[in-house]
């Protein structure tokens, strides 16, 4: 079924001039517990289909759920980190609907009694801070995973057959729902949506409750969006774009929906309340299921589970052991490193906070650590499409390189070669330096002798230089390098090292050959 | 040699333990009895002769090896088909589970095996325990051994009939609104609904999760107590199971039989009388109350006004929970699958399977429950019913400040004829009038035979109710009354049943 029609879009600036966006974000996070939400099946990613299942998570007749205490603890910690109130008493509820990948045909979730509610998360965009209200965070179980084989869309309609893997069924999820996000300047709204998801991800990772890897579906986002005429009070009809699974996509989906809604509304049309599918490749959304009437999930309290009533002592204990949260940590590090919020933003965006902090801890100065991780290494990570932390170079390596540079034993150019060597698996920085013979020649005596010899061997060139033609120096430099077998770069450190022949001219500190040895 | 099938469980266990008979002989005697009579009774949906004999041989081997045997080792039992049994068919009386072989044992099943109880097979029941006559079984009704034209009660008619026809001395039932007690009453046997959470529900296929409770069925109070202790106790696989010591029911049964109930305060529930109660039932009940008084009990009338609302509340809560519990029967993972011919979508296959696989009563309750939970109706139906539930709990609490136990007829009438109420669900539902409040409140109840109604010669049941986790009181009172009645009658009531 590929009847996706092309939607009319309004120019973004025009759309934002005429309408105010109202956003709501629903984020599902798979908790990193070692067992499932209601049974003791393992949760490891990537196992053979249907090998991590039991009567409970398969929904076999007679099987019963038992709540995973670690998941409850994780939920409370997330709630606390999001400045939420923690329920003194809450229950699970059954959300009833039929779907083949849901073993019991109801999802054990929470309805009107979430474990955490009424909090907020501050995010920064372009140096401005926005407070995103958190409606609730509740616990639930994941469904199985369907693969629809055959058919054009990969969706159930039109498929020849479907395969269901229940390994994922029953994995603990926390669903975090924002309050309607209003009052954000329209042009920043998509970026704020992205920043919120990014900040939430950071927070989840900092809490250690999930790896929150979006590409693995460990964190999934639904973007709800509506427009209202600029300045109006009443919210418009919203669309719900499901499974927007990267930070970039969150921003793109929000932007696309703003433009689409605006075009519909401007042409006198009405927005249909519906779920929409996001298309990663084109950055567009298409209509999914139309919600003609609100779906009736027939929620009722889950009779197979007793209420969850976290004692206040426990909650306070958990509060006391919360790690430093990303926002506070960024503020502290920005101060320590003497950088602006804006610069900190680029560090965060590059995913370099942890590695830079570790590099500084290993002895590097903050500026150098930042320079290497955001420069050379970010480029490599980008080329290899991996995270910085996944590069085969450690913060300790980088710190050592910084140390060698500041000790004058490596130039920047040489340092880059050392990094290249480490990344190529040639060993730690010292090993690479030794193997490749990368050393700044600081033995001025040997160098001066070589220079003298080179000048003597090229009297005509020397004459040109003396006559003011400094470009001719390359020949002498080449000869010196050949003689000293020094590679790409070297450094003359002090004025006393001016050769007796009166070269280079006073005031010139560095000589850089144009080409290699 | 005496008929091994006529013995009580306690006697059989003792005979096996002292070597008078082997467990295999006992099992064979019961399997023979099943072969002889069950084509007329239809108490069993599946007889596991091989498994039963293997279990019996294991008991004999243990004894031969000098190992100490448990109090029910080698005693045969009929297990209600609502409990999962690894590798043995479990249908819940429904076509939708025909042929399903569970990959796991229910906790009750496991505990029975651990107690060396010999499971003869799976007993018949109303489909998914929904019914009061066992007529709703997809595999044909069970017949009452007292009169083959009559119902054996339900939903656990198979278990009760197996006891009454001497096919097994013990059985397991489940009681959501009276499914242990009402069949016990109309077959002249003993049935106990333990305190909710007293016996694990893990592996007991859910009808109404907040009401369902597995429990023992037997021919004597002591046998029921022995079975109760074998299956009860905390289970970490059932979150609603109670983490506390099991009430000392065996000791209570022994004390009741030997030391009586002098000084016990017994409440007669005012609401369980009047229109709809059969004269012979009322007569036997009143005689039993007088007998209790004669045994030294103090009799008090107790008013429980909210009990009048128990039946309607039950018929909102139970169907609501069942509509959700039974959603899993979708043809995707196990059981029946209809219409999987490449021409139907998954959704259609689910619909066709449920259409073909569920019986009329199950469908009726699924629809009732779906409606009651619908948005806009939830507060008026499910929400309101839960409030009634709270009021009933309060009535019980108030009652138990005045008395130690409550008594009533178990069910308003004796066994009715097969087919008599089949087309009148409301009349059928009335059979559980006296038993339902206990399920709503989660406390404990027992039914034991208290005579035959003069007008039809059929068994009448007396119900005893006790507070939650005071199950031992049921056994104390039940055993005392049983002993006094036995003295009056001169023989067990089942000796009066027609021979099969
Ligand atoms: Zn599992």
Coordinates of N, CA and C in Angstrom, one line a residue, chain B residues 1 4 10 14 24 62 147 167 189 196 203 212 219 247 326 338 345 348 359 410 449 466:
Chain B
X1 N -11.2 -58.1 50.1 CA -10.5 -56.8 50.1 C -11.5 -55.6 49.9
X4 N -10.9 -50.0 47.3 CA -9.9 -49.0 47.5 C -10.4 -47.6 47.2
X10 N -7.0 -39.7 53.6 CA -6.2 -40.0 54.8 C -6.0 -41.5 55.0
X14 N -2.4 -43.6 54.6 CA -1.9 -44.4 55.7 C -1.7 -45.8 55.2
X24 N 0.5 -48.1 43.3 CA 0.1 -48.6 42.0 C -1.3 -49.3 42.1
X62 N 9.9 -45.0 46.5 CA 10.3 -44.2 47.6 C 10.1 -45.0 48.9
X147 N -28.0 -38.2 40.4 CA -29.1 -38.3 39.5 C -28.5 -37.9 38.1
X167 N -14.4 -41.8 41.8 CA -13.3 -42.0 40.8 C -12.0 -41.4 41.3
X189 N -20.3 -33.3 48.6 CA -18.9 -33.4 48.9 C -18.5 -32.1 49.6
X196 N -8.3 -15.5 49.3 CA -7.6 -15.0 48.1 C -6.1 -14.8 48.4
X203 N -0.3 -20.4 36.7 CA -0.6 -21.6 35.9 C -2.1 -22.0 36.0
X212 N -10.6 -15.2 41.2 CA -10.2 -16.6 41.1 C -9.4 -17.1 42.3
X219 N -13.9 -35.6 50.0 CA -15.2 -36.2 50.6 C -15.3 -36.0 52.1
X247 N -2.5 -21.0 57.3 CA -3.2 -21.4 58.5 C -3.2 -22.9 58.7
X326 N -9.2 -13.1 28.4 CA -9.4 -14.1 27.3 C -9.0 -13.5 25.9
X338 N -8.4 -20.9 13.0 CA -9.4 -21.1 12.0 C -9.2 -20.0 10.9
X345 N -6.8 -12.2 6.6 CA -5.7 -11.4 7.3 C -5.6 -12.0 8.7
X348 N -8.6 -11.2 10.7 CA -9.8 -12.1 10.4 C -9.6 -13.5 11.0
X359 N -17.6 -20.7 23.4 CA -19.0 -21.0 23.5 C -19.8 -19.8 23.8
X410 N -25.3 -23.2 51.0 CA -24.3 -22.9 50.0 C -24.9 -22.3 48.8
X449 N -21.5 -31.2 53.2 CA -22.9 -31.7 53.1 C -23.6 -31.7 54.4
X466 N -15.3 -17.6 56.8 CA -14.3 -17.1 57.8 C -13.6 -15.9 57.3

